[in-house]
Amino acid sequence: MRSLRKLDAICEQCLASIRKSSWQTSRRRTVSCSQSPSISRHNARLFSSNTRISFPQTRNASSLSSEQRQPIEEPPQVASPPGLEYSDSPSGSNRLLLQPDNLFHSFTRSPLPDIRRRAAFIKQHAFCPHPSHSKTRQPINPDDPESRKPTSGGQPPAHVRFECPDCGIPVACSEEHWADDYEAHLEICDTLREINEDDHDLRSGRVFTEFEYPGGQMDEAMVNMTNWDTFLYTRDFRAINDPRSMRQVTRMLTYPTTIASVIHELSPYNIRSGGRLTTEGLKSMSALRYTLHPPRSGAGIGIKDLRLRPPPVRIFVLGARAESSLPRDVWLQLAYMFGRSSFHLILVGPEAMLGRDAEFPLPPRTATNPFGAIVEDRVGPNMKISTYVEYWHTLHQANVFQPFDPYFDAFVLFHPGLGHPASSHEWAETLPLLLETKVPIIATGYTEWDMRRDWKWVEAQMGGEVDLLLEPGENRFRSLRWDLNDFDPQDVSSGNWGVFAFRGKRYEAEAKYTT
């Protein structure tokens, strides 16, 4: 009888414990963001005030002992806000962080840490463009917002703090100045929003199928270099139907394609009216094309079919910065467009290895490698890449690459800033040495003003000792994506927007007969 009473007492205790645990669970089943201590204030901003977070119910131990009947707490399962859902891959590396229809976010409140750090950098260095502030620098061009500011007597300069709700980028020091100067901001607001979405797209975690590049070009298939669409189609790229994907792929392909568009025999630039190629340019490009497009000699793999191959064409990229860190598959596209020729790409500049120390540690400078060159000898069957972290005039004076031949050599300057006040002094010693070689020099610019300013500086420095090969104008293979200057959000530019070419003046001696 006593054992039955004891058993009844235990059952009553069990029932009381179950009632108590279920009552605690019902209270904790739905908790608001503002009431949950485990959710930070930053995460709480991602949810609306009516959003509820579901927590799992506490599990009880399966033992009958009252001492082991402690609830086991599980971590809360926080629901992701719309557009931020992702699914883990088996390896845990590929995660879709942003959906394609949810790429616009404020830079300051972006879900991506890189974008938030960039917003902090802009707020720390960029100044408000409102005309009531005094100038912080000399205007670069007549369209520069800095030209509207008074030289003295205005309000002191102020850093940008207010983000435009339409583009999500800090553009003004306050909402009042943003609203007062709204008409001027409207000129670039749509472009800034496009930059915002493109930057988030690059870090969204999606699969970038547009970065899958084709291999060599078939001899029977001609490359059409009329524009980006015809080029990608005839080079057998995967179909790109999204404008954003088109902007992303052209941002990298613009470097090798710009070079090829000038030196290729099917170049869109010619000596016809409006073709921009000058008579002297035709002479220089014809010499290069003679080497790049050799005649078929009946060469084969047999002993009797062996033929001598010309040496590789050397492309010197001076002042190399971002182009030196391009994936090597991008540079290989240049070699694929000239299937019967080989290239030696030489990247030269003090910033040629900036940010790539982990990939290629700089070798020590020894007697056999006095300039610490990094040689990538097996990039492709027809391409070799060498990098020199040095100024060009130092290498030229040491006779590292002499002699130069207009049939085998060309110089390329991507956004050199020849006429920019902050960088022109760095080219003052290099430019005369380049013109002495008499080989083509291809240069690009971020904007039309930047390109024409560089050409005017070359003319002013060298006088009549320079020949124009390709008239300055818009590059048909410029980057379709716009870039933002973090030091001045009002300054937007496009990679390789314009292109022109020149070389040292050549004189032809004519025999004069006298009687």
Short mmCIF file of C-alpha atoms in Angstrom, two decimals:
data_model
loop_
_atom_site.label_atom_id
_atom_site.label_comp_id
_atom_site.label_asym_id
_atom_site.label_seq_id
_atom_site.Cartn_x
_atom_site.Cartn_y
_atom_site.Cartn_z
CA MET A 1 0.00 0.00 0.00
CA ARG A 2 2.87 2.34 0.89
CA SER A 3 4.59 1.50 -2.41
CA LEU A 4 1.47 2.41 -4.35
CA ARG A 5 1.20 5.74 -2.51
CA LYS A 6 4.88 6.44 -3.21
CA LEU A 7 4.34 5.67 -6.89
CA ASP A 8 1.33 8.00 -6.95
CA ALA A 9 3.41 10.75 -5.35
CA ILE A 10 6.11 10.37 -8.00
CA CYS A 11 3.53 10.61 -10.77
CA GLU A 12 2.13 13.80 -9.26
CA GLN A 13 5.64 15.25 -9.15
CA CYS A 14 6.17 14.32 -12.79
CA LEU A 15 2.92 15.96 -13.80
CA ALA A 16 3.80 19.12 -11.90
CA SER A 17 7.21 19.27 -13.57
CA ILE A 18 5.70 18.78 -17.02
CA ARG A 19 3.15 21.56 -16.40
CA LYS A 20 5.94 23.87 -15.23
CA SER A 21 8.20 23.19 -18.23
CA SER A 22 5.38 23.57 -20.74
CA TRP A 23 4.36 26.89 -19.15
CA GLN A 24 7.94 28.19 -19.49
CA THR A 25 8.10 27.03 -23.09
CA SER A 26 4.88 28.77 -24.06
CA ARG A 27 6.26 32.06 -22.72
CA ARG A 28 9.49 31.73 -24.71
CA ARG A 29 7.99 30.47 -27.94
CA THR A 30 7.73 33.90 -29.61
CA VAL A 31 10.07 36.70 -28.64
CA SER A 32 10.32 40.09 -30.27
CA CYS A 33 13.65 41.42 -31.58
CA SER A 34 13.71 44.22 -29.07
CA GLN A 35 13.08 41.77 -26.15
CA SER A 36 15.70 39.14 -27.09
CA PRO A 37 19.02 39.76 -25.35
CA SER A 38 20.87 37.41 -27.75
CA ILE A 39 20.21 39.60 -30.82
CA SER A 40 22.50 42.58 -31.38
CA ARG A 41 21.19 46.01 -32.22
CA HIS A 42 22.70 45.82 -35.68
CA ASN A 43 20.83 42.62 -36.53
CA ALA A 44 17.65 44.05 -35.07
CA ARG A 45 17.72 46.81 -37.67
CA LEU A 46 17.35 44.21 -40.39
CA PHE A 47 13.89 43.32 -39.13
CA SER A 48 10.73 45.35 -38.95
CA SER A 49 9.07 46.10 -35.64
CA ASN A 50 6.40 43.46 -36.29
CA THR A 51 8.86 40.67 -37.15
CA ARG A 52 8.80 37.69 -34.81
CA ILE A 53 11.63 35.16 -34.34
CA SER A 54 10.66 31.58 -33.66
CA PHE A 55 12.64 29.67 -31.04
CA PRO A 56 12.51 25.90 -30.69
CA GLN A 57 10.88 24.41 -27.64
CA THR A 58 13.13 23.25 -24.83
CA ARG A 59 13.73 19.50 -24.71
CA ASN A 60 13.51 17.61 -21.46
CA ALA A 61 15.83 14.79 -20.51
CA SER A 62 14.38 11.32 -20.99
CA SER A 63 15.39 10.07 -17.54
CA LEU A 64 12.76 9.54 -14.85
CA SER A 65 14.95 11.06 -12.20
CA SER A 66 13.86 14.49 -11.02
CA GLU A 67 17.53 15.60 -10.71
CA GLN A 68 18.18 14.95 -14.42
CA ARG A 69 15.01 16.65 -15.56
CA GLN A 70 16.82 19.91 -16.56
CA PRO A 71 15.80 21.59 -19.81
CA ILE A 72 18.39 21.51 -22.61
CA GLU A 73 18.52 24.90 -24.35
CA GLU A 74 19.06 24.93 -28.12
CA PRO A 75 20.49 27.95 -30.01
CA PRO A 76 17.84 30.25 -31.46
CA GLN A 77 17.10 29.86 -35.17
CA VAL A 78 17.02 33.44 -36.46
CA ALA A 79 15.17 33.86 -39.74
CA SER A 80 17.06 35.74 -42.49
CA PRO A 81 15.47 38.93 -43.77
CA PRO A 82 14.15 38.95 -47.35
CA GLY A 83 16.92 38.86 -49.95
CA LEU A 84 19.63 37.58 -47.60
CA GLU A 85 18.76 33.91 -47.71
CA TYR A 86 21.51 31.47 -48.54
CA SER A 87 21.98 27.74 -48.72
CA ASP A 88 25.16 25.97 -47.67
CA SER A 89 26.96 23.93 -50.28
CA PRO A 90 28.43 20.57 -49.31
CA SER A 91 31.88 22.14 -48.94
CA GLY A 92 30.53 25.19 -47.16
CA SER A 93 32.37 27.59 -49.51
CA ASN A 94 29.71 28.76 -52.01
CA ARG A 95 26.91 30.63 -50.31
CA LEU A 96 24.39 32.86 -52.03
CA LEU A 97 24.38 35.92 -49.79
CA LEU A 98 22.26 38.23 -51.93
CA GLN A 99 19.47 37.47 -54.33
CA PRO A 100 19.61 39.04 -57.83
CA ASP A 101 16.52 41.15 -57.10
CA ASN A 102 17.90 42.49 -53.83
CA LEU A 103 21.28 44.00 -54.68
CA PHE A 104 20.59 47.59 -53.68
CA HIS A 105 21.66 48.41 -50.13
CA SER A 106 22.92 51.45 -48.34
CA PHE A 107 26.71 51.41 -48.18
CA THR A 108 26.67 52.09 -44.44
CA ARG A 109 24.07 49.43 -43.65
CA SER A 110 25.16 46.90 -46.26
CA PRO A 111 25.03 43.24 -45.21
CA LEU A 112 28.57 42.87 -46.64
CA PRO A 113 31.47 43.94 -44.40
CA ASP A 114 33.63 45.06 -47.34
CA ILE A 115 31.00 47.55 -48.46
CA ARG A 116 30.57 48.90 -44.94
CA ARG A 117 34.33 49.42 -44.64
CA ARG A 118 34.30 51.23 -47.95
CA ALA A 119 31.51 53.52 -46.71
CA ALA A 120 33.60 54.37 -43.64
CA PHE A 121 36.57 55.17 -45.90
CA ILE A 122 34.46 57.48 -48.06
CA LYS A 123 33.11 59.33 -45.04
CA GLN A 124 36.63 59.78 -43.71
CA HIS A 125 38.22 61.16 -46.90
CA ALA A 126 35.54 62.62 -49.22
CA PHE A 127 34.28 66.19 -48.89
CA CYS A 128 30.84 67.64 -49.47
CA PRO A 129 30.46 69.07 -53.02
CA HIS A 130 27.97 71.81 -52.02
CA PRO A 131 29.04 75.18 -53.48
CA SER A 132 28.75 76.90 -50.09
CA HIS A 133 31.93 75.16 -48.87
CA SER A 134 35.37 76.51 -49.68
CA LYS A 135 37.67 74.63 -52.06
CA THR A 136 39.75 71.71 -50.86
CA ARG A 137 41.78 71.30 -54.09
CA GLN A 138 42.19 72.70 -57.56
CA PRO A 139 39.46 71.67 -60.04
CA ILE A 140 40.55 68.96 -62.47
CA ASN A 141 38.23 70.03 -65.31
CA PRO A 142 35.44 72.56 -65.92
CA ASP A 143 32.79 69.99 -64.98
CA ASP A 144 34.42 69.26 -61.63
CA PRO A 145 32.00 70.19 -58.77
CA GLU A 146 34.99 71.72 -57.00
CA SER A 147 35.02 74.53 -59.59
CA ARG A 148 31.71 75.84 -58.21
CA LYS A 149 33.16 76.50 -54.78
CA PRO A 150 34.59 79.90 -53.78
CA THR A 151 38.31 80.20 -53.27
CA SER A 152 37.78 81.89 -49.93
CA GLY A 153 34.98 83.13 -47.73
CA GLY A 154 32.80 80.03 -47.84
CA GLN A 155 31.94 77.55 -45.14
CA PRO A 156 34.79 75.33 -43.98
CA PRO A 157 35.08 71.98 -45.81
CA ALA A 158 33.04 69.16 -44.33
CA HIS A 159 33.26 65.42 -44.89
CA VAL A 160 30.32 63.57 -46.41
CA ARG A 161 27.98 62.04 -43.85
CA PHE A 162 24.58 61.83 -45.52
CA GLU A 163 23.73 58.97 -47.88
CA CYS A 164 21.42 59.60 -50.78
CA PRO A 165 18.38 57.32 -50.36
CA ASP A 166 18.26 56.76 -54.14
CA CYS A 167 21.85 55.63 -54.70
CA GLY A 168 22.87 54.58 -51.16
CA ILE A 169 26.30 56.30 -51.30
CA PRO A 170 27.52 59.12 -49.00
CA VAL A 171 27.41 62.26 -51.15
CA ALA A 172 26.81 65.24 -48.83
CA CYS A 173 27.62 66.50 -45.36
CA SER A 174 23.97 66.87 -44.40
CA GLU A 175 20.49 66.26 -45.71
CA GLU A 176 20.00 70.00 -46.18
CA HIS A 177 22.97 70.35 -48.50
CA TRP A 178 21.95 67.20 -50.37
CA ALA A 179 18.43 68.55 -50.95
CA ASP A 180 19.68 72.02 -51.89
CA ASP A 181 22.12 70.59 -54.50
CA TYR A 182 19.81 67.79 -55.64
CA GLU A 183 19.69 68.87 -59.29
CA ALA A 184 23.46 68.56 -59.63
CA HIS A 185 23.41 65.19 -57.89
CA LEU A 186 20.72 63.89 -60.26
CA GLU A 187 23.25 63.96 -63.11
CA ILE A 188 25.13 61.00 -61.59
CA CYS A 189 22.59 59.50 -59.17
CA ASP A 190 21.50 56.71 -61.53
CA THR A 191 25.13 55.88 -62.29
CA LEU A 192 25.98 55.73 -58.58
CA ARG A 193 23.07 53.38 -57.97
CA GLU A 194 24.34 51.15 -60.78
CA ILE A 195 27.78 51.12 -59.15
CA ASN A 196 26.16 50.24 -55.83
CA GLU A 197 24.33 47.24 -57.26
CA ASP A 198 27.34 46.05 -59.27
CA ASP A 199 29.56 46.09 -56.18
CA HIS A 200 27.02 44.08 -54.21
CA ASP A 201 26.63 41.69 -57.14
CA LEU A 202 30.35 40.92 -57.16
CA ARG A 203 30.13 39.84 -53.51
CA SER A 204 26.70 38.21 -53.70
CA GLY A 205 28.09 34.67 -53.85
CA ARG A 206 26.39 33.79 -57.14
CA VAL A 207 28.05 31.71 -59.83
CA PHE A 208 29.66 34.00 -62.42
CA THR A 209 29.21 32.03 -65.62
CA GLU A 210 30.30 35.08 -67.64
CA PHE A 211 33.85 34.57 -66.35
CA GLU A 212 34.19 31.25 -68.19
CA TYR A 213 36.52 32.10 -71.07
CA PRO A 214 36.88 30.22 -74.38
CA GLY A 215 40.10 28.70 -75.65
CA GLY A 216 41.97 29.23 -78.89
CA GLN A 217 40.34 30.67 -81.97
CA MET A 218 39.75 28.37 -84.93
CA ASP A 219 41.57 29.35 -88.11
CA GLU A 220 38.32 29.14 -90.05
CA ALA A 221 36.51 31.53 -87.68
CA MET A 222 37.22 35.26 -88.01
CA VAL A 223 37.08 37.58 -85.02
CA ASN A 224 34.65 40.45 -85.52
CA MET A 225 35.91 43.47 -83.57
CA THR A 226 33.10 45.87 -84.40
CA ASN A 227 31.84 46.05 -80.79
CA TRP A 228 31.54 43.95 -77.64
CA ASP A 229 28.56 41.94 -78.88
CA THR A 230 30.16 40.82 -82.13
CA PHE A 231 33.47 40.14 -80.41
CA LEU A 232 32.01 37.92 -77.69
CA TYR A 233 29.89 36.07 -80.24
CA THR A 234 32.71 35.34 -82.70
CA ARG A 235 35.05 34.40 -79.85
CA ASP A 236 32.50 31.78 -78.74
CA PHE A 237 31.79 33.21 -75.29
CA ARG A 238 28.76 31.97 -73.44
CA ALA A 239 25.64 34.01 -74.20
CA ILE A 240 25.39 37.03 -71.87
CA ASN A 241 21.85 38.39 -71.79
CA ASP A 242 22.02 40.36 -68.54
CA PRO A 243 23.38 43.94 -68.71
CA ARG A 244 24.93 43.57 -65.26
CA SER A 245 26.82 40.44 -66.29
CA MET A 246 27.98 42.28 -69.40
CA ARG A 247 29.37 45.08 -67.25
CA GLN A 248 31.20 42.63 -65.00
CA VAL A 249 32.89 40.69 -67.81
CA THR A 250 33.96 43.75 -69.79
CA ARG A 251 35.59 45.25 -66.70
CA MET A 252 38.41 42.70 -66.99
CA LEU A 253 38.38 41.89 -70.70
CA THR A 254 38.85 45.55 -71.61
CA TYR A 255 42.61 45.30 -71.01
CA PRO A 256 43.62 42.56 -73.49
CA THR A 257 40.85 43.44 -75.94
CA THR A 258 41.86 47.10 -76.10
CA ILE A 259 45.38 46.09 -77.12
CA ALA A 260 44.10 43.59 -79.69
CA SER A 261 41.64 46.08 -81.19
CA VAL A 262 44.52 48.38 -82.15
CA ILE A 263 47.13 45.90 -83.41
CA HIS A 264 44.85 43.27 -85.01
CA GLU A 265 44.53 43.15 -88.81
CA LEU A 266 40.72 43.31 -88.38
CA SER A 267 40.96 46.39 -86.15
CA PRO A 268 37.91 48.67 -86.19
CA TYR A 269 40.29 51.64 -86.53
CA ASN A 270 41.33 52.37 -90.12
CA ILE A 271 42.50 55.22 -92.36
CA ARG A 272 39.08 55.82 -93.88
CA SER A 273 37.16 58.93 -92.92
CA GLY A 274 36.28 58.70 -89.24
CA GLY A 275 38.48 55.63 -88.74
CA ARG A 276 40.94 57.67 -86.60
CA LEU A 277 44.03 55.78 -87.83
CA THR A 278 46.59 58.14 -89.37
CA THR A 279 48.99 57.43 -92.22
CA GLU A 280 51.90 57.09 -89.81
CA GLY A 281 49.74 54.82 -87.68
CA LEU A 282 49.11 52.55 -90.65
CA LYS A 283 52.87 52.22 -91.16
CA SER A 284 53.52 51.26 -87.52
CA MET A 285 50.57 48.88 -87.25
CA SER A 286 51.40 47.21 -90.56
CA ALA A 287 54.84 46.35 -89.21
CA LEU A 288 53.33 44.72 -86.11
CA ARG A 289 50.66 42.91 -88.10
CA TYR A 290 53.29 41.42 -90.40
CA THR A 291 54.63 39.55 -87.36
CA LEU A 292 51.29 38.88 -85.67
CA HIS A 293 49.68 37.38 -88.79
CA PRO A 294 52.46 35.40 -90.48
CA PRO A 295 51.75 33.74 -93.83
CA ARG A 296 51.03 30.06 -93.83
CA SER A 297 54.28 28.22 -94.53
CA GLY A 298 53.06 24.62 -94.55
CA ALA A 299 54.49 23.91 -91.10
CA GLY A 300 53.55 20.65 -89.44
CA ILE A 301 54.59 18.23 -86.73
CA GLY A 302 56.83 16.12 -88.96
CA ILE A 303 60.57 16.54 -89.37
CA LYS A 304 60.23 17.73 -92.94
CA ASP A 305 57.51 20.17 -91.96
CA LEU A 306 59.48 22.07 -89.32
CA ARG A 307 59.65 25.80 -89.90
CA LEU A 308 61.39 28.63 -88.09
CA ARG A 309 59.07 30.61 -85.82
CA PRO A 310 59.54 34.33 -85.26
CA PRO A 311 60.44 35.55 -81.77
CA PRO A 312 57.55 36.54 -79.50
CA VAL A 313 56.00 39.97 -79.76
CA ARG A 314 56.86 41.95 -76.64
CA ILE A 315 54.06 44.01 -75.08
CA PHE A 316 55.42 46.38 -72.42
CA VAL A 317 52.71 47.50 -69.97
CA LEU A 318 54.23 50.48 -68.17
CA GLY A 319 52.89 51.83 -64.87
CA ALA A 320 51.12 48.51 -64.30
CA ARG A 321 48.70 48.50 -61.36
CA ALA A 322 45.38 46.65 -61.43
CA GLU A 323 46.11 45.03 -64.79
CA SER A 324 49.05 43.13 -63.28
CA SER A 325 46.73 41.25 -60.92
CA LEU A 326 44.27 40.16 -63.60
CA PRO A 327 43.64 36.41 -63.79
CA ARG A 328 46.01 34.90 -66.30
CA ASP A 329 43.06 33.44 -68.22
CA VAL A 330 42.12 37.03 -69.06
CA TRP A 331 45.54 37.82 -70.52
CA LEU A 332 45.49 34.54 -72.44
CA GLN A 333 42.60 35.91 -74.49
CA LEU A 334 45.16 38.18 -76.17
CA ALA A 335 47.22 35.20 -77.30
CA TYR A 336 44.14 33.27 -78.44
CA MET A 337 43.27 36.04 -80.92
CA PHE A 338 46.65 35.57 -82.62
CA GLY A 339 46.87 31.80 -82.82
CA ARG A 340 50.03 31.64 -84.96
CA SER A 341 52.04 34.13 -82.89
CA SER A 342 53.48 34.19 -79.39
CA PHE A 343 53.60 36.99 -76.82
CA HIS A 344 55.87 38.10 -74.01
CA LEU A 345 53.87 40.37 -71.70
CA ILE A 346 56.19 42.54 -69.58
CA LEU A 347 54.57 44.39 -66.65
CA VAL A 348 56.71 47.26 -65.37
CA GLY A 349 56.03 49.70 -62.54
CA PRO A 350 56.63 50.33 -58.84
CA GLU A 351 53.09 49.09 -58.08
CA ALA A 352 53.19 46.06 -60.37
CA MET A 353 53.04 43.63 -57.44
CA LEU A 354 50.91 45.68 -55.07
CA GLY A 355 48.78 43.36 -52.92
CA ARG A 356 50.23 40.18 -54.49
CA ASP A 357 52.94 39.35 -51.96
CA ALA A 358 51.10 36.22 -50.81
CA GLU A 359 50.78 35.01 -54.42
CA PHE A 360 54.33 35.80 -55.59
CA PRO A 361 56.82 36.89 -52.93
CA LEU A 362 59.37 39.24 -54.44
CA PRO A 363 62.61 37.37 -55.18
CA PRO A 364 65.90 38.81 -53.92
CA ARG A 365 67.93 40.93 -56.30
CA THR A 366 70.98 38.92 -57.26
CA ALA A 367 73.68 39.10 -59.91
CA THR A 368 71.66 36.81 -62.18
CA ASN A 369 68.40 38.68 -61.45
CA PRO A 370 69.46 42.25 -60.67
CA PHE A 371 65.97 43.75 -60.81
CA GLY A 372 64.09 40.96 -59.03
CA ALA A 373 61.99 39.98 -62.04
CA ILE A 374 59.16 37.50 -61.60
CA VAL A 375 58.84 35.28 -64.67
CA GLU A 376 55.72 33.21 -65.32
CA ASP A 377 56.96 30.99 -68.13
CA ARG A 378 54.06 28.59 -68.54
CA VAL A 379 50.99 30.82 -68.55
CA GLY A 380 49.94 29.38 -71.89
CA PRO A 381 51.39 27.73 -74.98
CA ASN A 382 51.94 31.11 -76.66
CA MET A 383 52.35 33.53 -73.74
CA LYS A 384 54.95 34.37 -71.14
CA ILE A 385 54.55 37.05 -68.46
CA SER A 386 57.35 38.88 -66.64
CA THR A 387 56.92 41.45 -63.87
CA TYR A 388 59.43 44.13 -62.84
CA VAL A 389 58.80 46.22 -59.74
CA GLU A 390 60.86 49.12 -61.03
CA TYR A 391 60.58 52.36 -63.00
CA TRP A 392 60.95 52.00 -66.75
CA HIS A 393 63.71 54.59 -67.16
CA THR A 394 65.87 52.59 -64.73
CA LEU A 395 65.49 49.44 -66.84
CA HIS A 396 65.97 51.35 -70.08
CA GLN A 397 69.19 52.98 -68.94
CA ALA A 398 70.49 49.55 -67.87
CA ASN A 399 69.85 48.21 -71.41
CA VAL A 400 67.73 45.34 -70.12
CA PHE A 401 65.46 45.10 -73.17
CA GLN A 402 67.52 46.62 -75.98
CA PRO A 403 67.32 46.52 -78.95
CA PHE A 404 63.77 47.53 -79.84
CA ASP A 405 62.12 46.60 -83.12
CA PRO A 406 58.86 48.13 -84.47
CA TYR A 407 58.03 44.70 -85.90
CA PHE A 408 58.15 42.98 -82.51
CA ASP A 409 57.59 45.60 -79.76
CA ALA A 410 54.82 47.86 -78.50
CA PHE A 411 54.24 49.92 -75.34
CA VAL A 412 50.89 50.16 -73.55
CA LEU A 413 49.99 52.76 -70.91
CA PHE A 414 46.69 52.07 -69.13
CA HIS A 415 45.43 55.29 -67.50
CA PRO A 416 48.95 56.72 -67.15
CA GLY A 417 47.96 60.20 -66.01
CA LEU A 418 50.62 61.78 -68.22
CA GLY A 419 49.15 65.25 -67.81
CA HIS A 420 47.84 64.91 -64.26
CA PRO A 421 49.55 67.37 -61.92
CA ALA A 422 50.19 64.65 -59.33
CA SER A 423 51.83 62.14 -61.69
CA SER A 424 53.24 64.01 -64.69
CA HIS A 425 56.65 64.43 -63.03
CA GLU A 426 57.01 60.64 -62.90
CA TRP A 427 56.76 60.44 -66.70
CA ALA A 428 59.02 63.40 -67.50
CA GLU A 429 62.12 61.21 -67.59
CA THR A 430 60.43 58.14 -69.10
CA LEU A 431 58.65 59.72 -72.08
CA PRO A 432 61.76 60.81 -74.06
CA LEU A 433 63.20 57.31 -73.68
CA LEU A 434 59.99 55.79 -75.03
CA LEU A 435 59.99 58.06 -78.07
CA GLU A 436 63.60 57.14 -78.84
CA THR A 437 62.56 53.55 -79.49
CA LYS A 438 60.30 54.58 -82.44
CA VAL A 439 57.83 51.80 -81.56
CA PRO A 440 54.05 52.35 -81.09
CA ILE A 441 52.81 53.61 -77.73
CA ILE A 442 49.13 52.88 -76.96
CA ALA A 443 47.59 54.92 -74.14
CA THR A 444 44.13 54.99 -72.56
CA GLY A 445 42.22 57.39 -70.32
CA TYR A 446 39.46 57.21 -67.73
CA THR A 447 37.45 59.99 -69.36
CA GLU A 448 37.60 62.12 -72.49
CA TRP A 449 39.07 65.01 -70.50
CA ASP A 450 41.70 62.76 -68.95
CA MET A 451 42.69 61.34 -72.35
CA ARG A 452 42.96 64.70 -74.13
CA ARG A 453 44.86 66.23 -71.23
CA ASP A 454 47.47 63.45 -71.52
CA TRP A 455 47.87 64.00 -75.27
CA LYS A 456 48.23 67.76 -74.86
CA TRP A 457 50.94 67.19 -72.25
CA VAL A 458 52.83 64.91 -74.64
CA GLU A 459 52.66 67.53 -77.38
CA ALA A 460 53.77 70.28 -75.00
CA GLN A 461 56.69 68.26 -73.65
CA MET A 462 58.01 66.87 -76.92
CA GLY A 463 57.02 69.57 -79.37
CA GLY A 464 57.18 68.27 -82.93
CA GLU A 465 59.17 65.13 -82.07
CA VAL A 466 56.10 62.91 -81.86
CA ASP A 467 53.83 61.32 -84.48
CA LEU A 468 50.16 60.68 -83.79
CA LEU A 469 49.20 57.14 -84.81
CA LEU A 470 45.62 56.90 -83.54
CA GLU A 471 43.54 60.00 -82.94
CA PRO A 472 42.14 60.36 -79.38
CA GLY A 473 38.58 59.11 -79.10
CA GLU A 474 36.26 56.67 -77.38
CA ASN A 475 37.48 53.12 -77.06
CA ARG A 476 35.10 50.62 -78.65
CA PHE A 477 36.14 48.07 -76.04
CA ARG A 478 36.01 50.23 -72.96
CA SER A 479 34.67 48.85 -69.72
CA LEU A 480 30.89 49.09 -69.62
CA ARG A 481 31.01 49.26 -65.85
CA TRP A 482 31.46 52.58 -64.06
CA ASP A 483 33.92 52.98 -61.21
CA LEU A 484 33.66 55.22 -58.15
CA ASN A 485 36.46 57.37 -56.76
CA ASP A 486 36.33 56.80 -53.01
CA PHE A 487 38.06 60.14 -52.39
CA ASP A 488 35.35 61.97 -54.36
CA PRO A 489 31.98 60.23 -54.92
CA GLN A 490 31.14 62.82 -57.59
CA ASP A 491 33.99 61.47 -59.75
CA VAL A 492 32.84 58.45 -61.77
CA SER A 493 34.85 56.98 -64.61
CA SER A 494 35.03 54.01 -66.94
CA GLY A 495 38.08 51.81 -67.38
CA ASN A 496 39.87 52.50 -70.69
CA TRP A 497 37.15 54.91 -71.82
CA GLY A 498 39.35 56.46 -74.48
CA VAL A 499 42.35 55.28 -76.48
CA PHE A 500 45.02 56.94 -78.63
CA ALA A 501 48.47 56.01 -79.91
CA PHE A 502 51.69 57.83 -80.77
CA ARG A 503 55.43 57.22 -81.27
CA GLY A 504 58.66 59.13 -81.71
CA LYS A 505 58.87 61.06 -84.93
CA ARG A 506 60.53 59.23 -87.77
CA TYR A 507 62.45 61.01 -90.50
CA GLU A 508 62.92 59.60 -93.97
CA ALA A 509 66.03 60.60 -95.86
CA GLU A 510 65.56 61.37 -99.52
CA ALA A 511 68.39 61.44 -102.00
CA LYS A 512 68.89 64.75 -103.70
CA TYR A 513 70.52 64.66 -107.10
CA THR A 514 72.39 67.69 -108.37
CA THR A 515 73.75 68.26 -111.81
#
